[in-house]
Amino acid sequence: MKRRHVLFWPGVLLGSLLVFIVGSFVLASKEIGVDKPPLATVYHSNPEKVLANSMPYELEDGVTKPIYEMSDAIIEELYVETEVDSDNDGALDKVFITVVRPPTEDGMKVPVLYWMTPYREHYSEYDEHFTVTGADGKTFVDNSQFWGSHYVSRGYGFVAGESLGTANSEGCPTIGGHEETLAAKAVVDWLNGRAKAFTADGEERVADWTTGDTAMMGASYDGTFANAVAATGVEGLKAIVPISAISSWYDYLGANGLYVTHGTEEDGKETYTNFAAGFSKKLWNGKSENCLKVIEEMDKQQGDGDYNDFWAARNYVQNVNQIKAAVLIAHGQNDPVVRPKNFDTWWEVLKTNDAPRKMWIGYTDHSWNHTPEWNLEVNRWLDHWLYGIENGIMDEPVVRIEDNDYIWSEWEDWPHINANPVTFQLTMEGKLLTGATENELLEGSQSFKDGEDMLKYYVASSPEDDQPNRLIYMTDELESDLLLSGAPILTLAASFDAPEANLSALLVDYGGIIPEVVTKGWIDPENWNSIETPEPIVAGEQYTLTWDMQPKAYTFKKGHRIGLVLIGTDRYYTENPTSEVTITVTPALSELALPLVKEEK
């Protein structure tokens, strides 16, 4: 169901990022061991040793260790010239970066960890806690979850960038667009001698202190830059660590023809109809009034929930064959902001390209938990791919995953290699059956209503009660544990008595103390045939709609029941309906496919 009006609600992304960063600061400072920048004696104080091996790092237990004093760090503030003119002022845009690097001796070169973000000025209220004073009294505000302090002390260069049109950078923020990606790519080009950088006074600076080998890391929007730049195939980008990151901006905002919000009551009252334009304006530094025209154009191009050229330009998945970097993914299964489909699809296409890859999937939301184990994994990942240290990391399990009992396991792949699709038929008696007989698949139909009055019900609770706003189908009690691994797919035969409607599906675990909503999926019935081209719904005509739910790893316990709940509006995720609508389902022509692994315990 689409609404033809302009609404703007970008706050969740920024708010979630701030919560993410603040929480991670606390965790990182305790767990990575840098309540203040680590201090150590400079390893290469002996010139003869420098000439002997020219190694700007030292290992401890196979991992680079802190050997440089941050008070000796070399800090520069520069403007990198990009290849884009996003504000159409006739001059190439420049992005602002802060370079922090260890005091290596002449002839030594170090690789670089690179962090690009649109949010640096929004973190300013925390700056006083993370300021590093380096050589010559220059300062660096390390609001990157301490990555700068951690890795510079271990022999890496660190670059903190401010994305196009934000903070001190020129141009216009284009919210995942081509210009924004190329501007971020320009920093990797500069580190490899293919772009220019200047001081505020216009003096050119050459990155002759680096090997050019670069890794990008970041969380949420920051991690999205890592995915985007890697998908350009830029030479010199050896590794990325995208955390809770977007791989397709449509999968971040949309689902099967609908804009889907981030799961709060306030979200459910509005949609993201002009998200890109409104969010761009929120991040925009106001330097060029030409950006207002760019923002207006994005407002026209975004559309109202269908996949179009605007979203295709922000779909990094389609360029996966260009990726040369090794990819270490971290994501939460319960992330309502950057939904799990982003890591699931990204992982699948990385496999088709046979890219070097690993993934950690936590049972978390948008706030990734920076445990000591994860921090060590990242350190070893960068050591291997930037310094070429043979530490065995690529011989270890490819996927680490945390289940709904909060226990971590090691898998050979995602989804689980033993997961097979199991098809359940829906019945008039409200059952989910495998291998149903003709007698069990009785002809007939069932209806439920959607509308403002239906939003007062708790849709998954009390499955034994009849409620006008839902249909529930359940398995018998499970005879063994069943592991869901991947994305459920629902095929539904349905008709509508109004031209506009929503359809939402919930997969629910029944049998515990309270029902547990495992995952969800949404569709605009107008997009039953294509997410790109909606087709008007004819009242009373039956349609076959097939759509996916968000991927999940979840164990249904023996004795529990798997439930499917069908509703119209998902009150905290999809836009409220304008009027009441009756939705009629034909169970015998409908089915649910679940990727399952039988677990004997």
Coordinates of C-alpha atoms in Angstrom, one line a residue:
M1 CA 0.0 0.0 0.0
K2 CA 1.6 3.3 -1.1
R3 CA 0.8 6.7 0.2
R4 CA 1.2 9.6 -2.3
H5 CA 2.6 12.2 0.1
V6 CA 6.0 13.5 1.3
L7 CA 7.2 12.5 4.7
F8 CA 10.6 12.7 6.3
W9 CA 12.0 10.6 9.1
P10 CA 15.7 10.1 9.2
G11 CA 16.3 10.3 13.0
V12 CA 16.5 6.5 13.7
L13 CA 19.6 6.0 11.6
L14 CA 21.5 8.9 13.2
G15 CA 20.1 8.2 16.7
S16 CA 20.9 4.5 16.4
L17 CA 24.4 5.4 15.2
L18 CA 25.0 7.6 18.2
V19 CA 23.7 4.9 20.6
F20 CA 25.9 2.4 18.7
I21 CA 29.0 4.6 19.0
V22 CA 28.6 5.7 22.6
G23 CA 28.0 2.1 23.7
S24 CA 30.9 0.9 21.7
F25 CA 33.2 3.5 23.1
V26 CA 32.6 2.2 26.5
L27 CA 33.1 -1.4 25.5
A28 CA 36.1 -0.7 23.3
S29 CA 37.9 1.3 25.9
K30 CA 37.5 -1.5 28.4
E31 CA 38.0 -4.5 26.1
I32 CA 40.6 -3.4 23.6
G33 CA 42.7 -2.2 26.5
V34 CA 43.0 1.5 25.6
D35 CA 41.4 3.6 28.4
K36 CA 44.0 6.0 27.1
P37 CA 46.2 5.5 24.1
P38 CA 48.7 2.7 24.7
L39 CA 52.3 3.7 25.5
A40 CA 55.4 1.8 24.6
T41 CA 59.0 2.2 23.7
V42 CA 59.5 2.9 20.0
Y43 CA 60.8 -0.4 18.6
H44 CA 63.0 1.0 15.9
S45 CA 65.2 3.3 17.8
N46 CA 68.2 1.4 16.5
P47 CA 69.0 2.6 12.9
E48 CA 71.0 -0.6 12.2
K49 CA 67.9 -2.7 13.0
V50 CA 65.8 -0.5 10.7
L51 CA 68.1 -1.1 7.8
A52 CA 68.2 -4.8 8.6
N53 CA 64.5 -5.6 8.3
S54 CA 62.5 -2.4 7.8
M55 CA 59.6 -3.9 9.8
P56 CA 57.5 -1.2 11.5
Y57 CA 55.7 -3.7 13.7
E58 CA 56.5 -6.4 16.4
L59 CA 54.4 -9.5 17.1
E60 CA 53.3 -10.9 20.4
D61 CA 51.6 -14.3 20.4
G62 CA 51.4 -13.9 16.6
V63 CA 49.6 -10.5 16.8
T64 CA 50.9 -7.0 16.3
K65 CA 51.4 -5.3 19.6
P66 CA 51.6 -1.7 20.7
I67 CA 55.1 -0.4 20.3
Y68 CA 54.7 3.3 19.4
E69 CA 53.8 6.1 21.8
M70 CA 50.8 8.1 20.6
S71 CA 52.4 11.2 21.8
D72 CA 55.0 10.8 19.0
A73 CA 52.3 10.2 16.3
I74 CA 52.5 12.3 13.2
I75 CA 49.1 14.0 12.6
E76 CA 48.0 15.9 9.4
E77 CA 44.7 17.4 8.3
L78 CA 44.3 17.3 4.5
Y79 CA 41.8 17.8 1.7
V80 CA 41.7 15.0 -0.9
E81 CA 40.6 16.0 -4.4
T82 CA 37.9 13.7 -5.7
E83 CA 36.8 13.0 -9.3
V84 CA 33.2 14.3 -8.7
D85 CA 31.6 17.7 -8.7
S86 CA 28.4 16.8 -6.7
D87 CA 27.3 20.4 -6.1
N88 CA 27.9 21.4 -9.7
D89 CA 29.9 24.4 -8.9
G90 CA 32.5 23.8 -11.6
A91 CA 35.2 22.5 -9.2
L92 CA 36.1 19.0 -8.1
D93 CA 34.9 18.3 -4.6
K94 CA 37.5 17.7 -1.8
V95 CA 37.0 15.6 1.2
F96 CA 38.6 16.3 4.6
I97 CA 40.7 13.7 6.2
T98 CA 42.8 13.4 9.4
V99 CA 45.9 11.3 9.0
V100 CA 47.5 9.7 12.1
R101 CA 50.6 7.6 11.7
P102 CA 53.5 6.2 13.8
P103 CA 56.9 7.9 13.7
T104 CA 58.5 5.4 11.4
E105 CA 62.1 5.9 10.3
D106 CA 63.1 7.0 6.8
G107 CA 62.3 4.4 4.2
M108 CA 59.7 2.6 6.2
K109 CA 56.2 2.3 4.9
V110 CA 53.0 1.3 6.8
P111 CA 49.6 0.1 5.6
V112 CA 46.5 2.1 6.5
L113 CA 43.2 1.5 8.3
Y114 CA 40.7 3.9 6.8
W115 CA 37.4 5.0 8.4
M116 CA 35.0 7.2 6.5
T117 CA 31.9 8.6 8.2
P118 CA 29.2 11.3 7.7
Y119 CA 28.9 11.7 11.4
R120 CA 32.1 13.2 12.8
E121 CA 30.7 16.6 13.7
H122 CA 27.8 14.8 15.4
Y123 CA 30.2 13.1 17.8
S124 CA 31.7 16.4 19.0
E125 CA 30.1 16.2 22.5
Y126 CA 32.3 13.2 23.3
D127 CA 35.5 14.7 21.8
E128 CA 37.1 15.7 25.1
H129 CA 37.3 12.1 26.2
F130 CA 39.2 10.9 23.1
T131 CA 41.7 13.5 22.1
V132 CA 45.2 12.4 21.2
T133 CA 48.0 14.9 21.2
G134 CA 50.8 13.8 18.9
A135 CA 54.1 15.3 17.7
D136 CA 54.4 19.1 17.5
G137 CA 51.3 19.4 19.7
K138 CA 48.8 18.5 17.0
T139 CA 45.7 16.8 18.1
F140 CA 43.4 14.1 16.8
V141 CA 40.0 13.3 18.1
D142 CA 39.8 9.6 18.2
N143 CA 36.0 9.1 18.1
S144 CA 36.4 6.0 15.9
Q145 CA 35.8 3.5 18.8
F146 CA 39.6 3.8 19.5
W147 CA 40.6 2.2 16.3
G148 CA 43.0 5.0 15.6
S149 CA 44.8 4.8 18.9
H150 CA 44.8 1.0 18.8
Y151 CA 46.2 0.5 15.4
V152 CA 48.6 3.4 15.1
S153 CA 50.4 2.1 18.2
R154 CA 50.7 -1.2 16.5
G155 CA 52.4 0.1 13.3
Y156 CA 49.5 1.1 11.1
G157 CA 48.6 4.4 9.6
F158 CA 45.0 5.6 10.3
V159 CA 42.8 7.9 8.2
A160 CA 39.6 9.4 9.5
G161 CA 37.5 10.9 6.7
E162 CA 34.5 13.1 6.6
S163 CA 32.2 12.1 3.8
L164 CA 31.1 14.2 0.9
G165 CA 29.1 17.3 1.9
T166 CA 29.4 16.8 5.7
A167 CA 31.5 18.6 8.3
N168 CA 34.6 20.0 6.6
S169 CA 34.2 18.3 3.3
E170 CA 33.0 19.9 0.1
G171 CA 30.1 18.8 -2.1
C172 CA 26.7 17.3 -1.3
P173 CA 25.8 14.1 0.7
T174 CA 24.0 11.8 -1.7
I175 CA 23.1 9.1 0.8
G176 CA 24.9 6.1 -0.7
G177 CA 25.0 7.5 -4.2
H178 CA 27.6 7.2 -6.9
E179 CA 29.2 10.6 -6.1
E180 CA 29.5 9.8 -2.4
T181 CA 31.2 6.4 -3.1
L182 CA 33.7 7.9 -5.6
A183 CA 34.6 10.6 -3.1
A184 CA 35.3 8.0 -0.4
K185 CA 37.3 6.0 -3.0
A186 CA 39.5 9.0 -3.7
V187 CA 41.2 8.6 -0.4
V188 CA 42.3 5.1 -1.3
D189 CA 43.5 6.5 -4.6
W190 CA 45.5 9.1 -2.8
L191 CA 47.1 6.5 -0.6
N192 CA 48.2 4.7 -3.8
G193 CA 49.5 7.8 -5.7
R194 CA 46.5 8.2 -8.0
A195 CA 44.9 11.4 -6.4
K196 CA 46.1 14.6 -4.9
A197 CA 45.7 15.9 -1.3
F198 CA 46.4 19.4 0.0
T199 CA 46.8 21.2 3.3
A200 CA 44.4 24.1 4.1
D201 CA 47.0 26.4 2.7
G202 CA 47.0 24.6 -0.7
E203 CA 50.3 22.8 -0.3
E204 CA 50.2 19.4 -1.8
R205 CA 51.0 16.3 0.3
V206 CA 52.1 12.9 -1.1
A207 CA 51.4 9.7 0.9
D208 CA 55.0 8.5 0.5
W209 CA 54.9 7.0 4.0
T210 CA 52.5 4.2 3.1
T211 CA 52.6 0.9 1.2
G212 CA 49.2 1.9 -0.2
D213 CA 47.7 -1.3 1.2
T214 CA 44.5 -0.2 2.8
A215 CA 41.6 -1.6 4.9
M216 CA 38.2 0.1 5.5
M217 CA 36.2 -0.5 8.7
G218 CA 33.1 1.0 10.2
A219 CA 29.7 0.4 11.7
S220 CA 26.3 1.1 10.1
Y221 CA 26.7 4.0 7.6
D222 CA 30.4 4.0 8.2
G223 CA 30.6 0.3 7.4
T224 CA 28.4 0.9 4.3
F225 CA 31.2 3.0 2.9
A226 CA 33.5 0.0 3.1
N227 CA 31.0 -2.1 1.1
A228 CA 30.5 0.7 -1.4
V229 CA 34.2 1.4 -2.0
A230 CA 35.1 -2.3 -2.2
A231 CA 32.4 -2.7 -4.9
T232 CA 34.2 -0.2 -7.1
G233 CA 37.1 -2.6 -7.4
V234 CA 39.6 0.1 -6.4
E235 CA 43.2 -1.1 -6.4
G236 CA 44.9 -1.0 -3.0
L237 CA 41.9 -1.8 -0.9
K238 CA 43.0 -5.1 0.5
A239 CA 40.4 -5.7 3.2
I240 CA 37.1 -4.4 4.6
V241 CA 35.4 -4.9 8.0
P242 CA 31.7 -3.8 7.5
I243 CA 29.8 -3.9 10.8
S244 CA 26.0 -3.7 10.8
A245 CA 26.4 -2.3 7.3
I246 CA 24.2 -1.8 4.3
S247 CA 24.8 -3.7 1.1
S248 CA 21.7 -2.4 -0.7
W249 CA 20.0 0.8 0.4
Y250 CA 16.7 -0.6 -0.9
D251 CA 17.0 -3.5 1.5
Y252 CA 17.7 -1.0 4.2
L253 CA 14.6 1.0 3.7
G254 CA 12.3 -1.2 1.6
A255 CA 10.8 -4.7 1.3
N256 CA 8.8 -5.9 -1.7
G257 CA 7.3 -2.6 -2.7
L258 CA 6.9 -1.1 0.8
Y259 CA 9.0 1.3 2.8
V260 CA 9.6 -0.5 6.2
T261 CA 10.6 1.5 9.3
H262 CA 12.8 0.5 12.2
G263 CA 10.3 -0.9 14.6
T264 CA 9.2 1.9 16.9
E265 CA 5.6 3.2 17.5
E266 CA 6.5 6.6 16.1
D267 CA 8.0 5.0 12.9
G268 CA 4.8 3.1 12.3
K269 CA 2.9 6.3 11.9
E270 CA 5.0 7.5 9.0
T271 CA 7.0 6.2 6.1
Y272 CA 10.3 7.0 4.5
T273 CA 8.8 8.5 1.3
N274 CA 11.5 11.2 1.1
F275 CA 14.1 9.7 3.3
A276 CA 17.1 10.3 1.1
A277 CA 16.4 14.0 0.5
G278 CA 15.6 14.7 4.1
F279 CA 18.5 12.7 5.5
S280 CA 20.9 14.4 3.1
K281 CA 19.7 17.8 4.3
K282 CA 20.2 16.7 7.9
L283 CA 23.9 15.8 7.2
W284 CA 24.6 18.6 4.8
N285 CA 27.2 21.1 6.0
G286 CA 25.5 24.1 4.2
K287 CA 28.6 25.1 2.3
S288 CA 27.0 25.0 -1.1
E289 CA 23.5 26.2 -1.8
N290 CA 23.6 24.2 -5.0
C291 CA 23.1 21.1 -2.8
L292 CA 19.5 22.2 -2.3
K293 CA 18.9 21.4 -6.0
V294 CA 20.6 18.0 -5.5
I295 CA 18.4 17.3 -2.5
E296 CA 15.2 18.2 -4.5
E297 CA 16.3 15.9 -7.3
M298 CA 16.8 13.0 -4.9
D299 CA 13.3 13.7 -3.5
K300 CA 11.9 13.3 -7.0
Q301 CA 13.9 10.2 -7.8
Q302 CA 13.4 8.1 -4.6
G303 CA 9.8 7.1 -5.4
D304 CA 7.3 5.6 -2.9
G305 CA 8.5 2.1 -2.2
D306 CA 9.2 0.5 -5.5
Y307 CA 12.7 -0.5 -6.6
N308 CA 13.9 1.9 -9.3
D309 CA 17.0 3.4 -10.8
F310 CA 17.6 5.5 -7.7
W311 CA 17.9 2.4 -5.6
A312 CA 19.8 0.4 -8.2
A313 CA 22.5 3.1 -8.1
R314 CA 22.7 2.4 -4.3
N315 CA 22.8 -1.4 -4.7
Y316 CA 26.4 -2.5 -4.2
V317 CA 25.4 -6.2 -4.5
Q318 CA 25.2 -5.8 -8.3
N319 CA 28.9 -4.9 -8.5
V320 CA 30.2 -7.7 -6.3
N321 CA 32.2 -9.1 -9.2
Q322 CA 34.5 -6.1 -9.0
I323 CA 35.5 -6.7 -5.3
K324 CA 39.1 -7.5 -4.8
A325 CA 39.2 -7.0 -1.0
A326 CA 38.9 -9.7 1.7
V327 CA 35.7 -9.2 3.6
L328 CA 35.1 -9.7 7.3
I329 CA 31.4 -9.1 8.1
A330 CA 29.8 -8.5 11.5
H331 CA 26.0 -8.2 11.9
G332 CA 23.2 -8.7 14.4
Q333 CA 20.4 -11.1 13.6
N334 CA 17.9 -8.8 15.4
D335 CA 19.0 -5.6 13.8
P336 CA 15.9 -3.6 13.0
V337 CA 17.8 -0.7 11.5
V338 CA 20.1 -2.4 8.9
R339 CA 18.0 -5.5 8.6
P340 CA 19.7 -8.9 8.3
K341 CA 18.9 -9.3 4.6
N342 CA 21.8 -6.9 4.0
F343 CA 24.4 -9.4 5.3
D344 CA 22.6 -12.4 3.9
T345 CA 22.5 -11.1 0.3
W346 CA 26.0 -9.7 0.6
W347 CA 27.4 -13.0 1.8
E348 CA 25.7 -14.9 -1.0
V349 CA 27.1 -12.8 -3.8
L350 CA 30.6 -12.8 -2.2
K351 CA 30.4 -16.6 -2.5
T352 CA 29.6 -16.4 -6.2
N353 CA 32.7 -14.2 -6.6
D354 CA 34.7 -16.5 -4.4
A355 CA 36.0 -13.5 -2.4
P356 CA 38.1 -14.2 0.7
R357 CA 35.5 -13.8 3.5
K358 CA 34.5 -14.5 7.1
M359 CA 31.5 -13.6 9.0
W360 CA 30.3 -13.2 12.6
I361 CA 26.6 -13.2 13.2
G362 CA 25.6 -12.2 16.7
Y363 CA 22.2 -12.5 18.4
T364 CA 22.1 -8.7 18.8
D365 CA 20.4 -5.6 17.4
H366 CA 22.1 -2.7 15.8
S367 CA 24.7 -2.3 18.6
W368 CA 27.5 -4.7 17.8
N369 CA 29.2 -6.1 20.9
H370 CA 33.0 -5.4 20.6
T371 CA 34.1 -8.4 22.7
P372 CA 37.8 -9.1 23.2
E373 CA 37.4 -12.1 20.9
W374 CA 36.0 -9.9 18.1
N375 CA 38.7 -7.3 18.6
L376 CA 41.4 -9.9 18.3
E377 CA 39.7 -11.3 15.2
V378 CA 39.9 -7.9 13.5
N379 CA 43.5 -7.3 14.6
R380 CA 44.5 -10.7 13.1
W381 CA 42.4 -10.0 9.9
L382 CA 44.3 -6.7 9.3
D383 CA 47.6 -8.2 10.2
H384 CA 47.1 -10.9 7.6
W385 CA 45.7 -8.8 4.8
L386 CA 47.7 -5.6 5.2
Y387 CA 51.0 -6.9 6.6
G388 CA 50.9 -10.4 5.1
I389 CA 51.4 -12.1 8.4
E390 CA 50.7 -15.8 8.2
N391 CA 48.6 -16.2 11.3
G392 CA 46.3 -19.0 10.1
I393 CA 43.1 -16.9 10.2
M394 CA 42.0 -18.1 6.7
D395 CA 42.2 -21.7 7.9
E396 CA 39.8 -21.2 10.7
P397 CA 35.9 -21.6 10.5
V398 CA 34.3 -19.3 8.0
V399 CA 31.3 -18.4 10.1
R400 CA 30.8 -17.8 13.8
I401 CA 27.2 -17.5 14.9
E402 CA 25.4 -16.8 18.1
D403 CA 22.0 -18.6 18.6
N404 CA 18.9 -17.7 20.6
D405 CA 20.4 -19.4 23.6
Y406 CA 23.3 -16.9 23.3
I407 CA 25.8 -19.7 22.6
W408 CA 28.4 -19.2 19.8
S409 CA 29.0 -21.9 17.3
E410 CA 31.4 -22.4 14.3
W411 CA 29.8 -23.1 10.9
E412 CA 31.3 -24.0 7.6
D413 CA 29.0 -21.6 5.8
W414 CA 25.9 -19.4 6.0
P415 CA 23.2 -20.7 5.8
H416 CA 24.1 -23.9 7.6
I417 CA 25.3 -26.5 5.1
N418 CA 22.7 -29.0 6.3
A419 CA 19.8 -26.6 6.0
N420 CA 17.1 -27.9 3.5
P421 CA 13.9 -26.2 2.5
V422 CA 10.9 -27.8 4.2
T423 CA 7.5 -26.9 2.7
F424 CA 4.5 -26.5 5.0
Q425 CA 1.0 -26.3 3.6
L426 CA -1.6 -24.0 5.2
T427 CA -5.0 -25.7 6.1
M428 CA -8.5 -24.5 6.9
E429 CA -8.0 -25.9 10.4
G430 CA -5.2 -23.5 11.1
K431 CA -2.4 -26.0 10.7
L432 CA 1.1 -26.0 9.1
L433 CA 1.5 -29.5 7.6
T434 CA 4.3 -31.2 5.6
G435 CA 3.0 -33.7 3.0
A436 CA -0.6 -32.8 3.6
T437 CA -3.2 -35.1 2.0
E438 CA -6.1 -33.9 -0.3
N439 CA -8.5 -34.4 2.6
E440 CA -6.4 -32.1 4.8
L441 CA -6.2 -29.5 2.1
L442 CA -9.9 -28.6 2.1
E443 CA -11.2 -26.1 -0.3
G444 CA -12.3 -22.8 1.2
S445 CA -11.1 -19.4 2.3
Q446 CA -10.5 -17.4 5.5
S447 CA -10.6 -13.7 6.0
F448 CA -9.2 -11.1 8.4
K449 CA -9.4 -7.3 8.6
D450 CA -6.9 -4.5 8.6
G451 CA -7.4 -0.9 9.6
E452 CA -6.9 1.5 12.5
D453 CA -9.2 -0.5 14.8
M454 CA -7.2 -3.6 14.2
L455 CA -4.0 -2.0 15.6
K456 CA -5.1 -2.4 19.2
Y457 CA -4.6 -6.2 19.2
Y458 CA -1.4 -8.0 20.1
V459 CA -1.2 -10.1 17.0
A460 CA 1.0 -13.0 18.1
S461 CA -0.4 -13.6 21.6
S462 CA -3.2 -15.9 22.7
P463 CA -3.2 -18.0 19.5
E464 CA -6.3 -19.9 20.8
D465 CA -8.4 -16.7 20.7
D466 CA -10.2 -15.5 17.6
Q467 CA -9.1 -12.1 16.6
P468 CA -10.5 -10.2 13.6
N469 CA -7.1 -8.8 12.6
R470 CA -5.1 -12.1 11.9
L471 CA -4.9 -15.6 10.8
I472 CA -2.7 -18.1 12.6
Y473 CA -1.3 -21.5 11.4
M474 CA 0.7 -23.8 13.6
T475 CA 2.6 -27.0 13.4
D476 CA 2.0 -29.9 15.9
E477 CA 4.4 -30.0 18.8
L478 CA 7.9 -30.6 17.4
E479 CA 9.4 -34.0 17.9
S480 CA 13.0 -32.7 17.9
D481 CA 14.8 -29.4 17.9
L482 CA 14.7 -27.7 14.5
L483 CA 17.2 -25.1 13.5
L484 CA 16.0 -22.4 11.1
S485 CA 18.9 -21.1 9.0
G486 CA 18.2 -18.6 6.3
A487 CA 15.1 -16.7 5.0
P488 CA 11.6 -18.2 5.2
I489 CA 9.6 -17.8 1.9
L490 CA 5.8 -17.5 2.0
T491 CA 3.5 -18.0 -0.9
L492 CA 0.0 -16.8 -0.3
A493 CA -3.2 -16.9 -2.4
A494 CA -5.2 -13.9 -1.4
S495 CA -7.8 -11.3 -2.5
F496 CA -8.6 -7.9 -1.2
D497 CA -11.9 -5.9 -1.1
A498 CA -10.0 -2.6 -1.5
P499 CA -7.4 -1.3 -4.0
E500 CA -4.7 -0.6 -1.3
A501 CA -3.5 -2.9 1.4
N502 CA -0.5 -4.2 3.4
L503 CA 0.5 -7.8 4.0
S504 CA 2.8 -8.8 6.8
A505 CA 3.9 -12.2 8.0
L506 CA 5.3 -13.2 11.4
L507 CA 7.1 -16.5 12.1
V508 CA 6.5 -17.2 15.8
D509 CA 7.8 -19.7 18.3
Y510 CA 4.9 -21.0 20.5
G511 CA 5.6 -23.1 23.6
G512 CA 7.8 -21.0 25.8
I513 CA 6.6 -18.6 28.5
I514 CA 5.4 -16.1 25.9
P515 CA 5.3 -16.3 22.1
E516 CA 8.6 -15.3 20.5
V517 CA 8.5 -13.5 17.2
V518 CA 11.4 -15.0 15.3
T519 CA 11.3 -13.0 12.1
K520 CA 9.0 -11.0 9.8
G521 CA 8.4 -10.2 6.2
W522 CA 6.3 -7.5 4.4
I523 CA 4.8 -6.9 0.9
D524 CA 2.7 -4.4 -0.9
P525 CA 0.1 -6.5 -2.8
E526 CA 0.5 -4.1 -5.8
N527 CA 4.0 -5.5 -6.1
W528 CA 2.9 -9.1 -6.3
N529 CA 4.5 -9.5 -9.7
S530 CA 7.5 -7.2 -9.4
I531 CA 9.2 -4.9 -6.8
E532 CA 9.8 -2.5 -9.7
T533 CA 6.4 -2.2 -11.3
P534 CA 3.3 -2.1 -9.2
E535 CA 0.0 -3.3 -10.6
P536 CA -3.3 -1.9 -9.4
I537 CA -5.2 -4.4 -7.2
V538 CA -8.7 -5.4 -8.5
A539 CA -11.1 -5.9 -5.6
G540 CA -12.2 -9.5 -5.2
E541 CA -9.6 -10.9 -7.7
Q542 CA -7.2 -13.6 -6.2
Y543 CA -3.5 -13.0 -6.5
T544 CA -0.6 -15.3 -5.7
L545 CA 2.0 -13.4 -3.7
T546 CA 5.5 -14.8 -2.8
W547 CA 7.8 -12.9 -0.5
D548 CA 10.7 -13.4 1.9
M549 CA 11.0 -12.8 5.6
Q550 CA 14.2 -11.6 7.2
P551 CA 16.9 -14.4 7.4
K552 CA 17.5 -15.8 10.9
A553 CA 19.3 -18.6 12.7
Y554 CA 16.9 -19.8 15.4
T555 CA 16.4 -23.1 17.2
F556 CA 12.8 -24.2 17.8
K557 CA 12.8 -26.5 20.8
K558 CA 11.3 -29.9 21.0
G559 CA 7.7 -29.7 22.2
H560 CA 7.3 -26.2 20.8
R561 CA 5.2 -25.2 17.8
I562 CA 6.2 -23.2 14.8
G563 CA 3.5 -20.6 14.1
L564 CA 2.8 -18.4 11.0
V565 CA 0.8 -15.2 11.8
L566 CA -0.8 -13.3 8.9
I567 CA -1.7 -9.7 9.4
G568 CA -2.2 -6.6 7.2
T569 CA -0.4 -3.6 8.9
D570 CA 2.6 -4.4 11.1
R571 CA 2.0 -1.4 13.4
Y572 CA 5.6 -0.5 14.1
Y573 CA 7.1 -1.3 10.7
T574 CA 4.6 -0.5 8.0
E575 CA 2.5 2.6 7.4
N576 CA -1.0 2.7 9.0
P577 CA -3.8 2.0 6.5
T578 CA -6.1 4.8 5.3
S579 CA -9.2 2.7 5.6
E580 CA -10.4 -0.7 6.6
V581 CA -9.7 -3.6 4.2
T582 CA -10.7 -7.3 4.3
I583 CA -8.1 -9.7 3.2
T584 CA -9.2 -13.2 2.1
V585 CA -6.8 -16.2 2.0
T586 CA -7.1 -19.6 0.3
P587 CA -5.0 -21.9 2.6
A588 CA -4.9 -24.9 0.2
L589 CA -3.1 -22.7 -2.4
S590 CA -0.7 -21.3 0.1
E591 CA 2.6 -22.6 1.6
L592 CA 5.5 -21.7 3.8
A593 CA 9.1 -22.8 3.0
L594 CA 11.5 -22.9 5.9
P595 CA 15.3 -23.8 5.6
L596 CA 15.6 -26.2 8.5
V597 CA 18.2 -28.4 10.1
K598 CA 17.0 -31.3 12.4
E599 CA 18.9 -31.3 15.6
E600 CA 19.0 -34.5 17.6
K601 CA 19.7 -33.8 21.3

